[in-house]
Coordinates of C-alpha atoms in Angstrom, one line a residue:
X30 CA -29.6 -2.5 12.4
X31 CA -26.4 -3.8 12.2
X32 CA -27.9 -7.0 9.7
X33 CA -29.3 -4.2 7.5
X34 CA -26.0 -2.2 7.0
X35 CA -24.7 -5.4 6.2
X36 CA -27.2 -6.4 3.5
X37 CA -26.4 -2.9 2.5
X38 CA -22.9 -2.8 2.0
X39 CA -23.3 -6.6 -0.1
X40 CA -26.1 -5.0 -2.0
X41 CA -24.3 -1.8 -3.3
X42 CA -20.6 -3.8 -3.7
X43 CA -22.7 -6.1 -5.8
X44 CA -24.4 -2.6 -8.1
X45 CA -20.7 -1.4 -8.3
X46 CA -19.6 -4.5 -9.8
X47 CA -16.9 -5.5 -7.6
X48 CA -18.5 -8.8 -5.8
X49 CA -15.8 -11.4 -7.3
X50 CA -15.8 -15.6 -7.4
X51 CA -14.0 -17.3 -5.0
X52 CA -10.4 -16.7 -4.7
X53 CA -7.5 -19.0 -5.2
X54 CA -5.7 -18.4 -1.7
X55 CA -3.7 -21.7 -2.3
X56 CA -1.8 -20.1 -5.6
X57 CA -2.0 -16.8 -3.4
X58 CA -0.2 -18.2 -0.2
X59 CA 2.1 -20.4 -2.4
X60 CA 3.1 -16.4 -3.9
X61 CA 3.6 -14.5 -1.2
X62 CA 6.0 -16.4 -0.1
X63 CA 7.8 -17.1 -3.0
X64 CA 8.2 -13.6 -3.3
X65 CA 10.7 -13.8 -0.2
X66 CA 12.9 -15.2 -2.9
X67 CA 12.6 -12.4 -4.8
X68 CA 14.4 -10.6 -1.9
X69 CA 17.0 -12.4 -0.6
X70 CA 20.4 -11.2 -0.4
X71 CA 23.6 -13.7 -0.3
X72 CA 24.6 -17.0 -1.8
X73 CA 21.3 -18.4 -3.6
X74 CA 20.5 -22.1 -2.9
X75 CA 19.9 -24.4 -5.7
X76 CA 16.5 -24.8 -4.8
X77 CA 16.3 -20.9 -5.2
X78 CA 12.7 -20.7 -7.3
X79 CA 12.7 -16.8 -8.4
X80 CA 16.1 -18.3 -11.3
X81 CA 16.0 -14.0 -12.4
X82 CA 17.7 -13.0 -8.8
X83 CA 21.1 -14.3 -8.5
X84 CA 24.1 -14.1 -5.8
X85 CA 24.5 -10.2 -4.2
X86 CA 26.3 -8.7 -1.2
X87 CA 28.3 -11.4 -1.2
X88 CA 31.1 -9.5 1.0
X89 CA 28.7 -7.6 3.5
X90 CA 30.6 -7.3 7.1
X91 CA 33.8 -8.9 5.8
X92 CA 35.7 -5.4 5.9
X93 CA 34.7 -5.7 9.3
X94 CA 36.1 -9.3 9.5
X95 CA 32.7 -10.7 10.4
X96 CA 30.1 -12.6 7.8
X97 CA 27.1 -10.5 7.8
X98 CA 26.0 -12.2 4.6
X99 CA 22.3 -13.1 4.4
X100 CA 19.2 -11.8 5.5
X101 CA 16.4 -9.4 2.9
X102 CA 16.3 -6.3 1.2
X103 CA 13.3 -4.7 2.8
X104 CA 11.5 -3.0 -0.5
X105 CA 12.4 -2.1 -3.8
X106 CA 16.1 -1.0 -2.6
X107 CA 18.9 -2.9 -1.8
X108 CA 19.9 -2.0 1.6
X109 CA 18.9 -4.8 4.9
X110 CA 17.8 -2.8 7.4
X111 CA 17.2 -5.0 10.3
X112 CA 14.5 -3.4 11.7
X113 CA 11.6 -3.9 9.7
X114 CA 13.7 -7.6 8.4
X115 CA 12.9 -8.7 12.6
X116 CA 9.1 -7.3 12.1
X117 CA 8.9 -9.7 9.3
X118 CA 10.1 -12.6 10.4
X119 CA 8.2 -12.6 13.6
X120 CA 5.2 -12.3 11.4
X121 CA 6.5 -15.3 9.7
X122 CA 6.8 -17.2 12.3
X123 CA 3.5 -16.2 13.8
X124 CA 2.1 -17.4 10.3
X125 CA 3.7 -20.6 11.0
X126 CA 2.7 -20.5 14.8
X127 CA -0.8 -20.2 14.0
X128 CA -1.6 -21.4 10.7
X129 CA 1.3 -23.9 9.5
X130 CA -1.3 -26.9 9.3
X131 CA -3.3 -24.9 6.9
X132 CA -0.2 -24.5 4.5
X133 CA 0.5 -27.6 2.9
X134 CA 3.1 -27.9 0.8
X135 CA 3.9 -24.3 1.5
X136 CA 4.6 -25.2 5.2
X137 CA 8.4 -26.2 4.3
X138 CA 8.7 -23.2 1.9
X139 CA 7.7 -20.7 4.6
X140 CA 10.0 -22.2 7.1
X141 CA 12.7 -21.8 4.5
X142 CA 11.6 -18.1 4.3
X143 CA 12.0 -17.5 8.2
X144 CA 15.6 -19.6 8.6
X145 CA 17.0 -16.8 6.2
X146 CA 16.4 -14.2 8.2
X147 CA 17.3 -16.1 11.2
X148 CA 20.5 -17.3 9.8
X149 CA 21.6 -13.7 9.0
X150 CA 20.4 -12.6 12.8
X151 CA 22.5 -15.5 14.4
X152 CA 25.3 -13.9 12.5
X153 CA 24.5 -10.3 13.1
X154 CA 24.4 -11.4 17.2
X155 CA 27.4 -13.4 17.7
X156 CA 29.3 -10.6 19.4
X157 CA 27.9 -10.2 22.9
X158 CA 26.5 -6.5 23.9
X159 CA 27.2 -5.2 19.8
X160 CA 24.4 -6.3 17.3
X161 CA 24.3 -5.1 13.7
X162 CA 21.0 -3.5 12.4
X163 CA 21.6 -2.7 9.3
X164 CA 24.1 -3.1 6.0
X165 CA 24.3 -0.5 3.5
X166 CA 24.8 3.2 3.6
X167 CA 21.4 3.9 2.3
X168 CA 22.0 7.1 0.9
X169 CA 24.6 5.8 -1.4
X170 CA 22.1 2.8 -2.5
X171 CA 19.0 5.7 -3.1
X172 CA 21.2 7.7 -5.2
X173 CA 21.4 4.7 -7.7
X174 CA 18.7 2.3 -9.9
X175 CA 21.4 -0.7 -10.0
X176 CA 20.3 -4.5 -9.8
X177 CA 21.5 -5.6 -6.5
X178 CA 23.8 -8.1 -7.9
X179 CA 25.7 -5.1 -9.5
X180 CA 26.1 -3.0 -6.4
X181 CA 28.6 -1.1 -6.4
X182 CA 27.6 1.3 -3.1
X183 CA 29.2 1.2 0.1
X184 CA 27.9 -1.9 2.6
X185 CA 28.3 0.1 5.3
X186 CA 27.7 -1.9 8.4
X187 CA 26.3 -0.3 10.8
X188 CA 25.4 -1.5 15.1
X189 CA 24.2 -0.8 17.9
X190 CA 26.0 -1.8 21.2
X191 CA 26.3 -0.9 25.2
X192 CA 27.6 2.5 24.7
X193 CA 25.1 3.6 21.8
X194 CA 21.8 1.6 22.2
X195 CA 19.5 0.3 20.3
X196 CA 16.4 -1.1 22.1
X197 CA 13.6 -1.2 19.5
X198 CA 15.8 -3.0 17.3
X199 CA 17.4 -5.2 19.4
X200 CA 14.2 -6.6 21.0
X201 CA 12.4 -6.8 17.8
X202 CA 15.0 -9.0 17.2
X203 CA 14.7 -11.2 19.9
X204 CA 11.3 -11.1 19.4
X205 CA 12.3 -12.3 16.0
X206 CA 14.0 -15.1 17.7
X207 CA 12.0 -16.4 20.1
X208 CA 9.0 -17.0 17.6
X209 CA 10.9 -18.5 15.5
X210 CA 12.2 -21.0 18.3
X211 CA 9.0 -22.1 18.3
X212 CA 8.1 -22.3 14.5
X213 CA 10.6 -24.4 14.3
X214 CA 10.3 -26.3 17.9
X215 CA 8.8 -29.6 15.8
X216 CA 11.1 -30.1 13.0
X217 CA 14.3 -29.2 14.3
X218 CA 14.7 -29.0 18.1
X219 CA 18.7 -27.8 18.0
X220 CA 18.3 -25.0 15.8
X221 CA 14.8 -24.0 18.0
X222 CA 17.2 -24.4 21.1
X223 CA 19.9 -22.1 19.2
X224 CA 17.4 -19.6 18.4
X225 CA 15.8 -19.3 21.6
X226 CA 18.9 -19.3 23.3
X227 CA 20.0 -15.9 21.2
X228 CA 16.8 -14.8 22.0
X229 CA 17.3 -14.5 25.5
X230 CA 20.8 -12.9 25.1
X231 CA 20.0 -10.3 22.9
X232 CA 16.4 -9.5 24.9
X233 CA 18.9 -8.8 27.6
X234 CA 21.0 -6.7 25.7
X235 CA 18.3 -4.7 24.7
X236 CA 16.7 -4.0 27.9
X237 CA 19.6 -3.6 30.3
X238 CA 21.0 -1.0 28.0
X239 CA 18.4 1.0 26.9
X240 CA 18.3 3.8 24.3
X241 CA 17.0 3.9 20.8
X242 CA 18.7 3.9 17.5
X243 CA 17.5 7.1 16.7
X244 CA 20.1 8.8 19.0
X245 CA 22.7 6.0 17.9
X246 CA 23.0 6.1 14.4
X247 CA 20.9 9.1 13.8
X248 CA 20.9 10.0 9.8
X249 CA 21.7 6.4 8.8
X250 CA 18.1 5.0 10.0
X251 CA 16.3 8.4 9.9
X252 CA 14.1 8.8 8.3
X253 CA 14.2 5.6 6.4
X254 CA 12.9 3.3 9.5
X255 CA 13.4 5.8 12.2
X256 CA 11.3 4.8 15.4
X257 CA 8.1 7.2 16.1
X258 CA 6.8 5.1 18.7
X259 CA 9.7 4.9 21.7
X260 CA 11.4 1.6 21.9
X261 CA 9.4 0.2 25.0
X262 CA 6.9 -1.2 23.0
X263 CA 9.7 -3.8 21.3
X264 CA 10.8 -5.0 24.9
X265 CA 7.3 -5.6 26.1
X266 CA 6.6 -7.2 22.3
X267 CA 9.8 -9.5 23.1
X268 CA 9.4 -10.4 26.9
X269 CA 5.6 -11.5 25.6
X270 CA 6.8 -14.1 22.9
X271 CA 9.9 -15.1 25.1
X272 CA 6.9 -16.1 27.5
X273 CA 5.4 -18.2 24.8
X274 CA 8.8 -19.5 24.0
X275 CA 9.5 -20.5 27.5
X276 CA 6.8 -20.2 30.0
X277 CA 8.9 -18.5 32.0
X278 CA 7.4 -16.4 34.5
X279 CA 9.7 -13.7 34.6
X280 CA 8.6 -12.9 31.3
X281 CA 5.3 -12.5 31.9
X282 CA 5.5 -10.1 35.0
X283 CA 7.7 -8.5 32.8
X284 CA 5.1 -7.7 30.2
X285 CA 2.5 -7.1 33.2
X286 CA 4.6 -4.5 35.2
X287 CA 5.7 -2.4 31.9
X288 CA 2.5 -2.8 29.3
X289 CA 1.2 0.6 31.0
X290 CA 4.8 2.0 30.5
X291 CA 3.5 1.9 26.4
X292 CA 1.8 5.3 26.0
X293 CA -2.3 4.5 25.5
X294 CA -1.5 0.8 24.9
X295 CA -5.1 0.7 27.1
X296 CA -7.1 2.8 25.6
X297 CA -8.4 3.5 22.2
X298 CA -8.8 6.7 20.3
X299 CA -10.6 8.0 17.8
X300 CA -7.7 9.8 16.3
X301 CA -5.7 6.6 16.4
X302 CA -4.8 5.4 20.1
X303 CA -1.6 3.4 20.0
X304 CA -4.1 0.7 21.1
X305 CA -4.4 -0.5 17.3
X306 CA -1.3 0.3 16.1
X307 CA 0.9 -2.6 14.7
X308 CA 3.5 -2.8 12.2
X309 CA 7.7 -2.7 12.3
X310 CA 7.7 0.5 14.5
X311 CA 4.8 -0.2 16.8
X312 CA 3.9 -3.4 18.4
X313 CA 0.5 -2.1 21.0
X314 CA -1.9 -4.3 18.9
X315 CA 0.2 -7.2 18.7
X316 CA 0.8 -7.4 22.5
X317 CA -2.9 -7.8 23.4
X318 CA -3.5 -10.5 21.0
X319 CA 0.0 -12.7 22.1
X320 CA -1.4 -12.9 25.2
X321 CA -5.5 -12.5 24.6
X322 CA -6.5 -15.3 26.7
X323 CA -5.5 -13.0 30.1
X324 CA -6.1 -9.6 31.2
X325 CA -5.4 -6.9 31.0
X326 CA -4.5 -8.7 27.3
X327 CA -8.1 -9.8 27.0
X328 CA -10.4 -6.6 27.3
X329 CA -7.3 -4.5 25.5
X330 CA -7.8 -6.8 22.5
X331 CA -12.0 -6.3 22.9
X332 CA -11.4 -2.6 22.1
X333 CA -9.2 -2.6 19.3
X334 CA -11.4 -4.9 17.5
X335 CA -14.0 -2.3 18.7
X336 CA -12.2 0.3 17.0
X337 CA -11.6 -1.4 14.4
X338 CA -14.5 -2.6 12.6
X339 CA -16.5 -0.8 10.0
X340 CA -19.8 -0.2 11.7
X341 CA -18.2 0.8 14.1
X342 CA -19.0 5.2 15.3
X343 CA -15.6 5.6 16.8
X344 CA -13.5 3.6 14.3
X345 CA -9.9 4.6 14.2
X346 CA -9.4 3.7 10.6
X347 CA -10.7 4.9 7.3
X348 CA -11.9 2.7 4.9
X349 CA -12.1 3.5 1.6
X350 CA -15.5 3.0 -0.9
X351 CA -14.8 0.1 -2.2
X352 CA -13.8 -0.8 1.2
X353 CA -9.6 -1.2 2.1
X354 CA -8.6 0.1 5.4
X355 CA -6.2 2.9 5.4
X356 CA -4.2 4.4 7.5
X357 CA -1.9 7.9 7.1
X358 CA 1.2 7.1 5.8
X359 CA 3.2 5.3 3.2
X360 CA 2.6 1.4 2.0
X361 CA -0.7 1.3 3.2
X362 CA -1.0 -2.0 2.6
X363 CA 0.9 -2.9 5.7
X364 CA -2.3 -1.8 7.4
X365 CA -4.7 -4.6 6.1
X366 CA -2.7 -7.2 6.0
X367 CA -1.0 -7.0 9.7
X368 CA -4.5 -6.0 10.8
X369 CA -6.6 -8.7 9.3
X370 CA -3.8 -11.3 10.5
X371 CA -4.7 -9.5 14.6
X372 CA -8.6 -9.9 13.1
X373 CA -8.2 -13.7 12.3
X374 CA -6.4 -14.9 15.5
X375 CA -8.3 -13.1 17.9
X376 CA -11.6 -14.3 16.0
X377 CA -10.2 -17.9 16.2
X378 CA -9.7 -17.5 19.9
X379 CA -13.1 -16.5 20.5
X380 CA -14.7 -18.7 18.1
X381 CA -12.5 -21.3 20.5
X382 CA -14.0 -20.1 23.6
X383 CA -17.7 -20.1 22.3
X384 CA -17.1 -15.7 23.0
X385 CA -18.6 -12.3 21.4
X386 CA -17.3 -9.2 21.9
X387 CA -19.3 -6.6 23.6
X388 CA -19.0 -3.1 21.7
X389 CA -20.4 0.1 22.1
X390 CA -22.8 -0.5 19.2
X391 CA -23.5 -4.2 20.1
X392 CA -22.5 -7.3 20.5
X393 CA -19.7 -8.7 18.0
X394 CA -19.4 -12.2 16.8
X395 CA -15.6 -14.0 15.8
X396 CA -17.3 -14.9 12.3
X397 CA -17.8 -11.0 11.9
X398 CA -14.0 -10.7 12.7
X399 CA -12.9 -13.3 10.3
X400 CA -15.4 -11.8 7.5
X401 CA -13.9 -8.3 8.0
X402 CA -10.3 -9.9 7.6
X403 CA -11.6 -12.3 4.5
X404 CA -12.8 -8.3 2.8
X405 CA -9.4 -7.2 3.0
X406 CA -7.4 -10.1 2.1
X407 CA -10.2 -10.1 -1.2
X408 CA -9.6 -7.0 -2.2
X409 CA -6.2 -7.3 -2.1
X410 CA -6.6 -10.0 -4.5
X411 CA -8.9 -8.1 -6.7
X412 CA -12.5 -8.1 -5.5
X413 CA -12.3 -4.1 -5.8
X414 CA -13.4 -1.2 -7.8
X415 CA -10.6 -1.8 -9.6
X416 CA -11.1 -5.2 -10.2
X417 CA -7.0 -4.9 -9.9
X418 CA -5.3 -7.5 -7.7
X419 CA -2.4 -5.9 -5.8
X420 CA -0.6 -9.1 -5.6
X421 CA 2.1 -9.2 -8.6
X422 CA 1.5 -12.0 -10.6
X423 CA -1.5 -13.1 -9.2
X424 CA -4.9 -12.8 -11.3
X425 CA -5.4 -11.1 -15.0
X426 CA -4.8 -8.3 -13.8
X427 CA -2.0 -6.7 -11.6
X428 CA 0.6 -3.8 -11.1
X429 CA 3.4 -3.7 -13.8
X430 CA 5.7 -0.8 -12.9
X431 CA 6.5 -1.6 -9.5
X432 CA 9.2 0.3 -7.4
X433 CA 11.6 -2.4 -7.3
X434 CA 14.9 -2.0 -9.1
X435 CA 15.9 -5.7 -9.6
X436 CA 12.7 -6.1 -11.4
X437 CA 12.8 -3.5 -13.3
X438 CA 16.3 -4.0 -14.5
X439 CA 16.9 -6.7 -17.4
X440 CA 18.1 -9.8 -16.2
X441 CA 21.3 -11.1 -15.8
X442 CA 20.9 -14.0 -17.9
X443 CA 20.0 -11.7 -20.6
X444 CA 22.3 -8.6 -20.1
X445 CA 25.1 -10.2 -18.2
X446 CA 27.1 -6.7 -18.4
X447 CA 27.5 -4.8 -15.5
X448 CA 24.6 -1.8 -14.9
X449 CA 26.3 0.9 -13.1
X450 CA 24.9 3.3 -10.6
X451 CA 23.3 6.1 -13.1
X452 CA 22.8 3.5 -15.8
X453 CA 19.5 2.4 -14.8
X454 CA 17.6 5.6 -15.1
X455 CA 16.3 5.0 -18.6
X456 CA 14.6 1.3 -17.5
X457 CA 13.3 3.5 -14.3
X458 CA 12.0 6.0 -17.0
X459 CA 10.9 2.8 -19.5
X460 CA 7.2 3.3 -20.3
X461 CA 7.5 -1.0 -20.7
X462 CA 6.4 -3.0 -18.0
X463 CA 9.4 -4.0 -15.9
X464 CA 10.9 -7.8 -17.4
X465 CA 11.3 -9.8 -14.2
X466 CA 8.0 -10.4 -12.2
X467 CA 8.5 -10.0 -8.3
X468 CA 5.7 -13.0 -8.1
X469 CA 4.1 -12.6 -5.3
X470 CA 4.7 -8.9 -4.3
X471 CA 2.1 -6.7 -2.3
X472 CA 2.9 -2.9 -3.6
X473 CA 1.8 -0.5 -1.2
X474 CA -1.7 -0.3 -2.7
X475 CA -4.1 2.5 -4.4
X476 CA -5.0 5.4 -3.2
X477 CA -7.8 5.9 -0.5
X478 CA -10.5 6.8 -3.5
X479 CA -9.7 3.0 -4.7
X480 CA -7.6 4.3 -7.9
X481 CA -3.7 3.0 -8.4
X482 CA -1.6 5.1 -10.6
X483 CA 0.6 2.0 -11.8
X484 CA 4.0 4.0 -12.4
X485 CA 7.4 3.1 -10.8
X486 CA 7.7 7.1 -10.0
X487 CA 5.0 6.8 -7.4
X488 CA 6.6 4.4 -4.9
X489 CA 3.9 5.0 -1.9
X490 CA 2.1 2.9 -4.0
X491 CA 4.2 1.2 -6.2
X492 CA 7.0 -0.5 -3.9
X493 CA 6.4 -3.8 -2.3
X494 CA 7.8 -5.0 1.1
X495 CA 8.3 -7.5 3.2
X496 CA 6.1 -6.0 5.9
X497 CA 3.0 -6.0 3.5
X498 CA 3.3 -9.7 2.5
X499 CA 4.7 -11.5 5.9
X500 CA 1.0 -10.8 7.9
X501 CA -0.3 -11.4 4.5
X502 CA 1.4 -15.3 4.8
X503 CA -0.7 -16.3 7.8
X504 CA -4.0 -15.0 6.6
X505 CA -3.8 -16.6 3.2
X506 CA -2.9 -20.2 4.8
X507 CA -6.1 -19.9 6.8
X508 CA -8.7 -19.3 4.0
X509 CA -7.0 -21.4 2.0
X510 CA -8.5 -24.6 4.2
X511 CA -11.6 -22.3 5.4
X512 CA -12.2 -20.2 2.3
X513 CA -16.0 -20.6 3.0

């Protein structure tokens, strides 16, 4: 039955026109992480690749007397908020982690990638028991369509600390710094150790003062990355890669005695169980497939991929006809891509073990796990109704008017004058395509009928960020050596 639905689905994508050739995921990998560059905030290096961007926010912190200069700007805005910036980087360097020796020449590019988050997180950690989570008073920066390298908003800095908590962001941040520790473990062993070190400092920060940054900063993270999902998840999510990091066993009965703390992080659901959920604000999936080779890590994992798959009667995720995940919510993209990347290294531990998964509706192979994640990582690249790849500058084909004000604006080599706040609404407006390309840019994807109104007004699916693309890193480095 399950060979037959199969055959189907090939057969009608085939009538619909959407079966493509073989993708280039080398000139795809080599992209989405080039587009990293695209949103870095600071002092540029010389080997900066993206020459449109130049220097921004180069006094962030210093009213405060401390250098909080560094780090991303998370979307198409220009304000670092740290808490989907940690999300990312762990992704990163679980990308590296897992699939470095697929990546080639890209293996030293990606590394740069994760050091300039890391950089900026050594800096926003240097004070023990106060951490800074974010820079930029994000109202301020919505109110205006300015390049960052004209900012003119306030770089409010903004922390959490013993007094007024911040737990989800603090251990997604030493999450952020224990794999990091260990993408870096073989090529430079000090900086590993500095990482690592921080990691453990800040993890304890977070747990023995526990609150979330909800209550803390309130309107400054709400509702732009407010947490939904409580803030234990992020301290089980860090003890687990401080276990990798260390082989510690404290770590690991400390992921043991809270993972059922984590509200349904056992179960699955057919209205969406926090068993699959996985992104900056909720880590459940993730969890199980750090530490999939033990239970209760091993059967949780069995049942998201369960729940996940499309022939499967209880799935907890839609897919659309032409056959994308989706998930409620904005930048839906963030769904395929962090899900495929679960899909891949849970597949490539079974496939390692010579192991199926047993489901409700049969038994499941690892090659059906890595063929699920190859469908979505193809039609973001353009095998879709489409025929559109959702990666900026990637294919013939691809979204224009993206959300992103630094590439919409004109480029500093070309206008050097300052734009002011207000003074980028016509370009916002433009019915041109926007002058810089963000190369390598995921935008958050059509909508669940497979159509993509390409318009900077509709930012659910116009805006990239660096959630969408950092899963997107790993997956691409695998089927770039395995593409068949």
């Amino acid at each position: 039955m399950l060979r037959f639905s199969l055959l189907g689905a090939f057969a009608l994508a085939m009538m619909m026109g959407f079966v493509d050739s073989q993708h280039d995921y080398a000139d795809a990998l080599t992209k989405s992480i080039l587009f990293f560059e695209g949103q870095r905030s600071g002092k540029l290096p010389p080997t900066q690749r993206m020459t449109w961007r130049k220097d921004s926010a180069l006094e962030d912190g210093f009213y405060l007397h401390i250098n909080l200069v560094g780090g991303y700007y998370d979307a198409g805005d220009n304000v670092k908020f740290n808490f989907p910036m940690a999300f990312t980087t762990t992704m990163l360097a679980w990308s590296v982690i897992e699939f470095g020796n697929d990546m080639g020449s890209d293996y030293q590019h990606a590394l740069e990638a994760i050091r300039w988050a890391t950089d900026y997180f050594l800096k926003c950690t240097r004070i023990p028991n106060i951490l800074f989570v974010q820079v930029g008073d994000p109202y301020g920066d919505h109110d205006c369509w300015e390049r960052p390298e004209d900012m003119d908003t306030p770089r409010t800095a903004y922390a959490v600390s013993a007094k007024h908590p911040g737990s989800e962001v603090s251990g997604e941040i030493a999450a952020a710094l224990a794999a990091s520790s260990l993408a870096f473990k073989s090529v430079d062993a000090s900086y590993s150790k500095a990482l690592l070190d921080r990691a453990l400092m800040v993890f304890k920060f977070a747990d023995t003062y526990r609150g979330s940054y909800n209550d803390s900063l309130g309107k400054w993270v709400c509702p732009f990355y407010c947490d939904f999902n409580g803030y234990e998840d992020e301290l089980v999510w860090a003890a687990a890669w401080l276990y990798k990091a260390t082989n510690a066993a404290e770590y690991i009965k400390y992921v043991r005695d809270n993972i059922y703390s984590i509200s349904n992080i056992s179960t699955s659901s057919t209205n969406g169980g926090s068993i699959g959920e996985f992104g900056w604000d909720a880590k459940h999936a993730g969890i199980n497939m750090t530490g999939n080779k033990e239970e209760p890590f091993s059967s949780n994992a069995g049942r998201l991929v369960c729940a996940l798959l499309p022939e499967s009667p209880t799935k907890w995720v839609e897919y659309s006809p032409g056959g994308l995940m989706f998930r409620s919510g904005g930048s839906n993209m963030q769904h395929p891509t962090a899900l495929s990347f679960l899909l891949l290294v849970h597949g490539r531990y079974l496939d390692s073990t010579k192991s199926t998964i047993s489901c409700d509706f049969g038994a499941t192979t690892p090659s059906r796990l890595i063929q699920v994640a190859k469908s979505q990582v193809d039609y973001v690249l353009g095998t879709n109704p489409a025929g559109m790849s959702y990666m900026v500058g990637y294919g013939n084909k691809f979204p224009e008017f993206i959300h992103h004000r630094g590439s919409s604006l004109p480029p500093i080599d070309q206008h050097p004058e300052r734009i002011g706040c207000r003074d980028g609404d016509p370009y916002f407006a433009s019915k041109s395509p926007n002058p810089n390309v963000l190369t390598g840019a995921v935008v958050g994807g059509p909508l669940i009928n497979d159509t993509y109104p390409d318009s900077r007004v509709d930012f659910v699916q116009s805006e990239p960020t660096t959630y969408i693309n950092a899963p997107l890193v790993g997956v691409l480095a695998y089927f770039k050596s395995n593409s068949r």
